Coordinates of C-alpha atoms in Angstrom, one line a residue:
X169 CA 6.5 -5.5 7.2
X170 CA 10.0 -5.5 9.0
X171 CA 8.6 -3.3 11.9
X172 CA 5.6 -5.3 12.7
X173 CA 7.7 -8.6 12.7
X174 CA 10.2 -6.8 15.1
X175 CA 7.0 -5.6 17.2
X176 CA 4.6 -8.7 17.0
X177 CA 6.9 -11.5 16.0
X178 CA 5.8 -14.7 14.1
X179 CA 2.4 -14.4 15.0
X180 CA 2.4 -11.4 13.1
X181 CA 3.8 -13.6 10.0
X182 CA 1.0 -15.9 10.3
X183 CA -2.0 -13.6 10.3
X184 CA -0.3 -12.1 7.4
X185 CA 0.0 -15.0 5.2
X186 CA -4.0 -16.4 6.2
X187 CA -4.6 -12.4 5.4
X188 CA -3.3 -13.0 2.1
X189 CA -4.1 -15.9 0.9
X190 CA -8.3 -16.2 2.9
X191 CA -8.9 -13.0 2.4
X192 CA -6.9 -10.7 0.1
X193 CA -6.2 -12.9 -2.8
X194 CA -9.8 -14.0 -2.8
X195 CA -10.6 -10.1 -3.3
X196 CA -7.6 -9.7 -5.8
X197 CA -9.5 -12.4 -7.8
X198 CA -12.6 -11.0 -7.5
X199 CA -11.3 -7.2 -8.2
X200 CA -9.3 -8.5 -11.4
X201 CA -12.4 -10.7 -12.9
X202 CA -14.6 -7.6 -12.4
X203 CA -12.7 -5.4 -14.0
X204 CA -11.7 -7.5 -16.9
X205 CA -15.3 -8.5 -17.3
X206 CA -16.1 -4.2 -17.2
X207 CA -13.8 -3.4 -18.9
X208 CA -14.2 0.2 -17.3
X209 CA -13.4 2.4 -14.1
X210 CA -14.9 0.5 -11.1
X211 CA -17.9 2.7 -11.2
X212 CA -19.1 1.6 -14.8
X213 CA -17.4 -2.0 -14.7
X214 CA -19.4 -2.6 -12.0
X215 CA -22.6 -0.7 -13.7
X216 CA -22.3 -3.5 -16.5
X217 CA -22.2 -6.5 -14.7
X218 CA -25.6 -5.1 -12.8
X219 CA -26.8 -4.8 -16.3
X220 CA -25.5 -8.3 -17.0
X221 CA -27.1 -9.9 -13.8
X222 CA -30.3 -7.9 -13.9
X223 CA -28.8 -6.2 -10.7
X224 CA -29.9 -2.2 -8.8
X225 CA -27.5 0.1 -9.9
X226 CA -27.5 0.9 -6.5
X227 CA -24.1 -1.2 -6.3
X228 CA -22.5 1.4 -8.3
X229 CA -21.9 3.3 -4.8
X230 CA -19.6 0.7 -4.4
X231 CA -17.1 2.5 -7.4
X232 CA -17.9 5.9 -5.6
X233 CA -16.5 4.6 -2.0
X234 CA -13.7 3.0 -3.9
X235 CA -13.1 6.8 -5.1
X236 CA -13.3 8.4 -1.5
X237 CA -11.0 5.5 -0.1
X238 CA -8.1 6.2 -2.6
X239 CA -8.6 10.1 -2.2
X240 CA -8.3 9.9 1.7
X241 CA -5.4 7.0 1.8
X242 CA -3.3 8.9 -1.5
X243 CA -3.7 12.2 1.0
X244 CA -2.1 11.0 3.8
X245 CA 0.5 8.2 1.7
X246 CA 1.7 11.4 -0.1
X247 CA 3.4 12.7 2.7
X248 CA 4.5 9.8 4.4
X249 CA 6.4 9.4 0.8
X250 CA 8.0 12.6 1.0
X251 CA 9.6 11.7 4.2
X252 CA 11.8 9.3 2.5
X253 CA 12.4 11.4 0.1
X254 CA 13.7 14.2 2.2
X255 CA 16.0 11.6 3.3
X256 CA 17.4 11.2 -0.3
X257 CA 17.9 14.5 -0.6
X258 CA 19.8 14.6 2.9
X259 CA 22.0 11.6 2.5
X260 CA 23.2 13.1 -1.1
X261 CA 23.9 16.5 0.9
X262 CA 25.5 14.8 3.9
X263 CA 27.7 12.6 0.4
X264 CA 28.9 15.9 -1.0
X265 CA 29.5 17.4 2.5
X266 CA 31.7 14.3 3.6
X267 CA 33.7 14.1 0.4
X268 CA 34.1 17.8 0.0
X269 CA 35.3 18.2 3.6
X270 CA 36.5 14.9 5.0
X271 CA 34.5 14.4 7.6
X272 CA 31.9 11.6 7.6
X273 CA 28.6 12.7 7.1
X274 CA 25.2 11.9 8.9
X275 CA 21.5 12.5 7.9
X276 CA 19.9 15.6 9.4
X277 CA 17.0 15.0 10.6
X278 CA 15.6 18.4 10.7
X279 CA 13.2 17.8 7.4
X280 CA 11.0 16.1 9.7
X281 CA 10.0 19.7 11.2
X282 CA 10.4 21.5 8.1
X283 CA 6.9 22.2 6.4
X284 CA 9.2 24.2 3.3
X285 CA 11.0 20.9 2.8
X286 CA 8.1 18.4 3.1
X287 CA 5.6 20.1 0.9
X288 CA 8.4 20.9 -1.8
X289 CA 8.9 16.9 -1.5
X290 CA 4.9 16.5 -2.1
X291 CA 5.0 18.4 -5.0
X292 CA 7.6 16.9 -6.8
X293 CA 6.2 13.6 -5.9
X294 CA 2.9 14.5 -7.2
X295 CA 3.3 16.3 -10.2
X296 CA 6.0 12.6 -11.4
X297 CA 3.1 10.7 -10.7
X298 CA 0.4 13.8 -12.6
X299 CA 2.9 13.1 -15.4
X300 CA 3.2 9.6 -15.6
X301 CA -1.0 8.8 -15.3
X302 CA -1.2 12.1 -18.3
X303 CA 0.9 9.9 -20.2
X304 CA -1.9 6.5 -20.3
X305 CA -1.2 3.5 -19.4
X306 CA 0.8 2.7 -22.5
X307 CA 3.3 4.7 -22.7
X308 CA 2.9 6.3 -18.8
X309 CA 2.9 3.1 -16.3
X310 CA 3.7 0.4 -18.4
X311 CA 7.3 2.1 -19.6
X312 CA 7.9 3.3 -16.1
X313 CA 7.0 0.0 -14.2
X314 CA 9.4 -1.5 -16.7
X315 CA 12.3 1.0 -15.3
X316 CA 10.9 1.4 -11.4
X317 CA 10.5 -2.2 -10.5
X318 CA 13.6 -4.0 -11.6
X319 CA 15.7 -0.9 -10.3
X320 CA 13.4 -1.4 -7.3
X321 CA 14.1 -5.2 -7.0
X322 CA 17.8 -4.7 -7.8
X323 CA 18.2 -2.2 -5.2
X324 CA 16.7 -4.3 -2.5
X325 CA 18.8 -7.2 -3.4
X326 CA 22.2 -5.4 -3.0
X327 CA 21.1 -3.9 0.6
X328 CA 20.0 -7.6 1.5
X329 CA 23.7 -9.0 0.5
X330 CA 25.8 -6.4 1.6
X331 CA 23.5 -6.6 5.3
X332 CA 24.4 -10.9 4.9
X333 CA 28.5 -9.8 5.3
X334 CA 27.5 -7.1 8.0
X335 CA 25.0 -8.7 10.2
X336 CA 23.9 -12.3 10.7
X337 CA 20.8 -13.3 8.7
X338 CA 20.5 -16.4 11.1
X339 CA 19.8 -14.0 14.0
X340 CA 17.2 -12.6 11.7
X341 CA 15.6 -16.0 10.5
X342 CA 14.7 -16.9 14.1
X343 CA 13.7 -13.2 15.2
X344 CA 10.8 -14.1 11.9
X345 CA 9.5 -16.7 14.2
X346 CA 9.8 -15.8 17.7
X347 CA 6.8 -15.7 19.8
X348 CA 6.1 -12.3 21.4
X349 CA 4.3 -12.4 25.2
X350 CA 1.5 -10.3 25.7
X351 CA 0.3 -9.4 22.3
X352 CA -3.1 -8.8 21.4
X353 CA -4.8 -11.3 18.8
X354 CA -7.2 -8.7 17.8
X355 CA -4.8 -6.3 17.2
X356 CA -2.3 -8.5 15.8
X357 CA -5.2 -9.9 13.4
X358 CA -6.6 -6.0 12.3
X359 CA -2.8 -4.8 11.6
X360 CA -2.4 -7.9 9.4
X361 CA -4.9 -7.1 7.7
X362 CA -5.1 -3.5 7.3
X363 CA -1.5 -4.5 5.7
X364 CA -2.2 -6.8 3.4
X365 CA -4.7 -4.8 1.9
X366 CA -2.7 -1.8 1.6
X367 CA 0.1 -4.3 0.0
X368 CA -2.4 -5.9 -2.6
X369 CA -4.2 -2.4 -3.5
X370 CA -7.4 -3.9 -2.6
X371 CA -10.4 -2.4 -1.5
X372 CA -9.8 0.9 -3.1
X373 CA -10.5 0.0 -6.7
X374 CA -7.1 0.3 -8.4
X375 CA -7.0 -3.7 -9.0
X376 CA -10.7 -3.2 -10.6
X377 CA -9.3 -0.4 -13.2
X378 CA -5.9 -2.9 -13.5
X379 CA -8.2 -6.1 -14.3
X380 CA -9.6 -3.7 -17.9
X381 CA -6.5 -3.6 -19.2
X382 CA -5.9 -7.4 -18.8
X383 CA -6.8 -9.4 -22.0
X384 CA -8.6 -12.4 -21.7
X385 CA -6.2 -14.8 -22.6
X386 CA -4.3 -13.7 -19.3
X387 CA -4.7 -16.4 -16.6
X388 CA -6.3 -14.6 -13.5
X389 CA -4.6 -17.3 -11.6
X390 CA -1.2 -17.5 -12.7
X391 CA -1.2 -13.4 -12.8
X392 CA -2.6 -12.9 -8.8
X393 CA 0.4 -16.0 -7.9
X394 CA 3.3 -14.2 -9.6
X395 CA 1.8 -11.4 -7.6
X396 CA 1.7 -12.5 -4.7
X397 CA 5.1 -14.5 -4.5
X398 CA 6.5 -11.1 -5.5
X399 CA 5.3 -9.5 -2.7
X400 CA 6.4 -11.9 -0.5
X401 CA 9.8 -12.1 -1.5
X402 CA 10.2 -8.0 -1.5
X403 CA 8.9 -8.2 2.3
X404 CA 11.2 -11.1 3.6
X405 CA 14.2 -9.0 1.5
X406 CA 13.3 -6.1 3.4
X407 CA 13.0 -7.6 6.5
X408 CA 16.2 -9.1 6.6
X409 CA 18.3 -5.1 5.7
X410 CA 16.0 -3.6 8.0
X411 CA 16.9 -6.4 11.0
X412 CA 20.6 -5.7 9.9
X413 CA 20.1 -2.0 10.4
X414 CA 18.2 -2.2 13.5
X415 CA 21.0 -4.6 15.2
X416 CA 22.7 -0.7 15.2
X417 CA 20.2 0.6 17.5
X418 CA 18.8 -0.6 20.8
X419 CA 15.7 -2.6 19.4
X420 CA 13.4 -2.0 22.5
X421 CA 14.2 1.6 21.4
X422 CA 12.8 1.2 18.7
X423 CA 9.8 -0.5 19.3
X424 CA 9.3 1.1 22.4
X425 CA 9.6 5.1 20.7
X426 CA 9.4 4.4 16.8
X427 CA 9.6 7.5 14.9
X428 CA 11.0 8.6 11.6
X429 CA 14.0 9.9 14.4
X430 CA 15.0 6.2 14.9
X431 CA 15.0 5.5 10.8
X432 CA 17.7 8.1 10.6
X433 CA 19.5 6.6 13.6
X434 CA 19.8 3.7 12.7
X435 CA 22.2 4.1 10.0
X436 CA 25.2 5.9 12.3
X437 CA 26.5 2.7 13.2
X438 CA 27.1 0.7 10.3
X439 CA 29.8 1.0 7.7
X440 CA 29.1 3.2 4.6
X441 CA 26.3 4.7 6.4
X442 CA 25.2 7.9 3.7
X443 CA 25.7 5.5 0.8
X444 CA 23.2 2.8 2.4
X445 CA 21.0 5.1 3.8
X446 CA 20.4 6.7 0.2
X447 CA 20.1 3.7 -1.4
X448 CA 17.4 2.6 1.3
X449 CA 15.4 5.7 1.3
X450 CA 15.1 5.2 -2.8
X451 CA 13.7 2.2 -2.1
X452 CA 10.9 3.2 0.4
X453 CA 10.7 6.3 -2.5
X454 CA 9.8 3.8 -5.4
X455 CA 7.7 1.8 -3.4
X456 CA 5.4 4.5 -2.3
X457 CA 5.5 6.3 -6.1
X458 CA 4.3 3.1 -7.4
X459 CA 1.2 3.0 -5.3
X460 CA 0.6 6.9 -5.5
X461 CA 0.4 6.3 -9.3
X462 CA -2.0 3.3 -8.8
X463 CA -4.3 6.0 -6.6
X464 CA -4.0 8.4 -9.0
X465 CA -4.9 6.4 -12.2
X466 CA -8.2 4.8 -11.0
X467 CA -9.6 8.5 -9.9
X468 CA -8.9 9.7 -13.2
X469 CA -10.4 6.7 -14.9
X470 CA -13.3 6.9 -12.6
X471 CA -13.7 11.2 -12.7
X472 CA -13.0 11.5 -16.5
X473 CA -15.7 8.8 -17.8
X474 CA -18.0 8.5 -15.1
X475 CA -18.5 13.0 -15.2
X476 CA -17.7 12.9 -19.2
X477 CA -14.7 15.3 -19.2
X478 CA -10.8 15.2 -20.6
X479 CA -8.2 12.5 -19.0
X480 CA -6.5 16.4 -18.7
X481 CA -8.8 18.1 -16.6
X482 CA -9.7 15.0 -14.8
X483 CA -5.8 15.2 -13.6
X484 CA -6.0 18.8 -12.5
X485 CA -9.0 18.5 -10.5
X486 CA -8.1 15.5 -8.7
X487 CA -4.5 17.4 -8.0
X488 CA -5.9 20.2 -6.9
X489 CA -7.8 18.6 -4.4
X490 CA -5.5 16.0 -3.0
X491 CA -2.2 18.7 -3.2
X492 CA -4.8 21.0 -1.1
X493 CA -5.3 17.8 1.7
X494 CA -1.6 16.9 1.4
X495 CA -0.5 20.2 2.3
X496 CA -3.0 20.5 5.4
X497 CA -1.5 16.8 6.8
X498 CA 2.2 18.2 6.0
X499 CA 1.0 21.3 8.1
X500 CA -0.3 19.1 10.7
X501 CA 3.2 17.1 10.7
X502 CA 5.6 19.6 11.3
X503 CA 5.7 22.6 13.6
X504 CA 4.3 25.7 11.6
X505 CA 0.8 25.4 12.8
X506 CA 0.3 24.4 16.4
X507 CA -0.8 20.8 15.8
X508 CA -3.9 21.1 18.4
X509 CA -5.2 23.8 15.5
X510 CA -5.9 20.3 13.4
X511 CA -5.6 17.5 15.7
X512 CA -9.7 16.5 15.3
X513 CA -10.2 17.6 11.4
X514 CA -6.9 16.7 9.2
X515 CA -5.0 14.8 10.9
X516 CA -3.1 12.0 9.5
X517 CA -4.1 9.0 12.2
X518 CA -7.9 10.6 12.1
X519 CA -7.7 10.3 8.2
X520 CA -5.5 6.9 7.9
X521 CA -8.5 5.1 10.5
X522 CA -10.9 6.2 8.5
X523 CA -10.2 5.1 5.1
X524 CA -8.6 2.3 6.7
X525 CA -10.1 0.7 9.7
X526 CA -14.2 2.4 8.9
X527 CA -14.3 2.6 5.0
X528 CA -12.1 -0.5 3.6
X529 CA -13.5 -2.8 5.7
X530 CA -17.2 -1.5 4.4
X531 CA -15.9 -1.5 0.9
X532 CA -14.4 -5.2 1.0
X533 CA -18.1 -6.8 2.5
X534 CA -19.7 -5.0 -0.1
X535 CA -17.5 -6.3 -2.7
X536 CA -17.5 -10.2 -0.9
X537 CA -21.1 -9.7 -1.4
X538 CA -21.4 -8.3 -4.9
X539 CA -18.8 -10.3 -6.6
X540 CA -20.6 -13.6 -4.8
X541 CA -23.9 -13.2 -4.4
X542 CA -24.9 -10.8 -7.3
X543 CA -22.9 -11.9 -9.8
X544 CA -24.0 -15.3 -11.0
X545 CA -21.9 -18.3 -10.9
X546 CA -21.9 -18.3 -14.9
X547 CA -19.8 -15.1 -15.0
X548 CA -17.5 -15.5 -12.8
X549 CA -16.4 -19.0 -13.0
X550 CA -16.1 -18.3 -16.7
X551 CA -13.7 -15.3 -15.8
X552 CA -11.8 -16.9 -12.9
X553 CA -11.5 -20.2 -15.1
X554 CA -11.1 -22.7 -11.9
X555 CA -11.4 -26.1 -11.6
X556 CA -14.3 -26.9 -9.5
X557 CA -12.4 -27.5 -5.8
X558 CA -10.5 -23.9 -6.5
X559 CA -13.6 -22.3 -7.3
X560 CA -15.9 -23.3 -4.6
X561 CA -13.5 -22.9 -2.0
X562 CA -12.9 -18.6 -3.4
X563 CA -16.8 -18.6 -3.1
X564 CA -17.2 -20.2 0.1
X565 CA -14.6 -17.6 1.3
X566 CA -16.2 -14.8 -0.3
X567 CA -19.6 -15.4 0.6
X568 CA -18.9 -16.4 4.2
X569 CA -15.1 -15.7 5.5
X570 CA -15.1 -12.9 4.2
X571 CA -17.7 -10.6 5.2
X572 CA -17.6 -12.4 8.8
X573 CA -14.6 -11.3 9.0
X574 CA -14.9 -7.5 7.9
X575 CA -18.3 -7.1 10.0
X576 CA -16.1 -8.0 13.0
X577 CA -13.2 -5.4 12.1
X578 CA -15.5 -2.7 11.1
X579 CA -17.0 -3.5 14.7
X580 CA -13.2 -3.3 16.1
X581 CA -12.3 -0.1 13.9
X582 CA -15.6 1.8 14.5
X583 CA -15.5 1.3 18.7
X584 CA -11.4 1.5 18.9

């Protein structure tokens, strides 16, 4: 979010928030009520509501491609994770160096060629999120969340007032705003979007698999408005530490030549450097864990009932298979393979555009259309529970703004 506003400016900001609220909340609705009503995996909720509204099965595909998107997208989100978390694990050294010996310390940036470091980094980072999903949603992700997001949303909050005495959050207001020449609509429009799905978890099933374990008695609307209010506050909040932070560096720099170099630059020039870059890097750390775990817990769901076999072995297969695609796309990253050895079969961008600008895009018309047009208006206007203005306008835009709108991205994605 902060590095898009620095690159596209408020025009970025206002495809964001019609992303949001026209097209992913609509979908966040839709993904809740239909896995509420299913009660199941995506792949058999959406079996039973077919059986409900006399429906081909056919639209069970839909739960499959839901599977493929969150295997491709936790591959490659894996090891952007672990480059944060290298970072921990340098700005603790760089801590213990600087106190031991004097000197102040700075971040070494050489994990970003390490393959040792990066994949040790995956590891640890997938076998905390194989322990947390082994553990059910009970006593696995409901205690963690409890833990992860208030330390998560404390954190944030100490970086954003100790960046208010260090830098000038006026400065950053405006920046929010400012108009950037010669930006592209379309592009501007796709990135949006592309974010805001990544940010709600839609169109890759996890909100489907979230929605079962919602009682009914849970307002679908008040839940998907605390949501997204949340969201919105923890991107403004880390907007305003990052535009501190990059006031240290030269920002055309950074815009200009962005690279996981310039994250670790950017913290040489302001006071208390190690400690804030730590801190930071948690963050980013937390963040990314939380969605890993997301991933994680609707493959299971989907792999153990869907093929019949143990929550256990579900795990084991699923990390198997992702650790083996992880460890290619860490390969690919750093400098033990010659990159052009991978460059057209594993490589991150290759995999990122496909689950993301190709396969989303397909998944989120096909779930406009299911959730609209299949399901009758019975169902879902008893799950939703809307008045009658709030309901037709999340069916007019599911049923018409929505799919127009992926049809013409897919189009964009597929010929880019």
């Amino acid at each position: 979010f902060p590095f898009f506003i620095f690159k596209y400016g408020g025009l970025f900001l206002l495809f964001y928030l019609l992303c949001e609220i026209g097209i992913a909340m609509p979908l966040l609705y839709a993904e809740l009520m239909i896995g509420r009503r299913g009660k199941q995996n995506p792949v058999g909720a959406i079996n039973l509501l077919c059986l409900e509204n006399k429906a081909s099965f056919k639209w069970s595909k839909l739960g499959w491609l839901y599977f493929v998107i969150a295997f491709l997208t936790f591959g490659y989100y894996i090891v952007y994770a672990a480059l944060p978390a290298g970072f921990v694990i340098d700005g603790l050294k760089a801590f213990y160096v600087s106190h031991a010996s004097g000197q102040i310390g700075k971040l070494d940036t050489h994990v970003l060629g390490n393959t040792y470091i990066l994949e040790s980094c995956v590891v640890v980072l997938m076998l905390s999120a194989m322990f947390v999903v082994a553990k059910g949603i009970n006593r696995g992700l409901e205690r963690i969340s409890t833990i992860t997001v208030p330390l998560y949303f404390f954190i944030l909050c100490g970086l954003a007032v100790y960046m208010f005495f260090v830098s000038s959050p006026f400065d950053a207001l405006k920046n929010m705003f400012a108009i950037k020449p010669d930006v592209s609509l379309i592009v501007v429009f796709f990135t949006a979007l592309s974010f805001a799905f990544l940010k709600f978890n839609v169109g890759m099933g996890s909100m489907v698999l979230y929605g079962s374990y919602l009682p009914y008695a849970t307002s679908l609307k008040r839940s998907t408005l605390w949501i997204v209010l949340f969201d919105l506050m923890i991107s403004v909040l880390a907007y305003f530490i990052s535009d501190g932070l990059i006031k240290s560096l030269n920002p055309s720099l950074f815009l200009n030549d962005f690279s996981n170099q310039n994250v670790t630059v950017i913290f040489d020039n302001i006071p208390h450097s190690i400690m804030i870059s730590v801190l930071f890097f948690s963050a980013a750390c937390l963040a990314v864990w939380t969605v890993l775990i997301a991933m994680l817990e609707t493959m299971t769901a989907t792999l153990s009932e869907q093929l019949g076999i143990s929550h256990t072995k579900a795990i084991a297969l699923l990390s198997i298979g992702l650790l083996l695609l992880a460890t290619l796309l860490v390969i690919a990253q750093t400098t033990l393979w010659d990159e052009k050895l991978l460059t057209y079969s594993v490589h991150a961008s290759w995999i990122k555009r496909t689950a993301l600008e190709i396969l989303t895009p397909m998944a989120v018309l096909l779930m406009a259309i299911f959730s609209s047009w299949v399901i009758d208006r019975e169902t879902s206007q008893s799950e939703l529970r809307f008045g009658p203005i709030a309901y037709g306008l999340w069916r007019f835009f599911m049923r018409y703004v929505i799919p127009v709108c992926m049809v013409v991205i897919f189009v964009y994605g597929f010929m880019a």
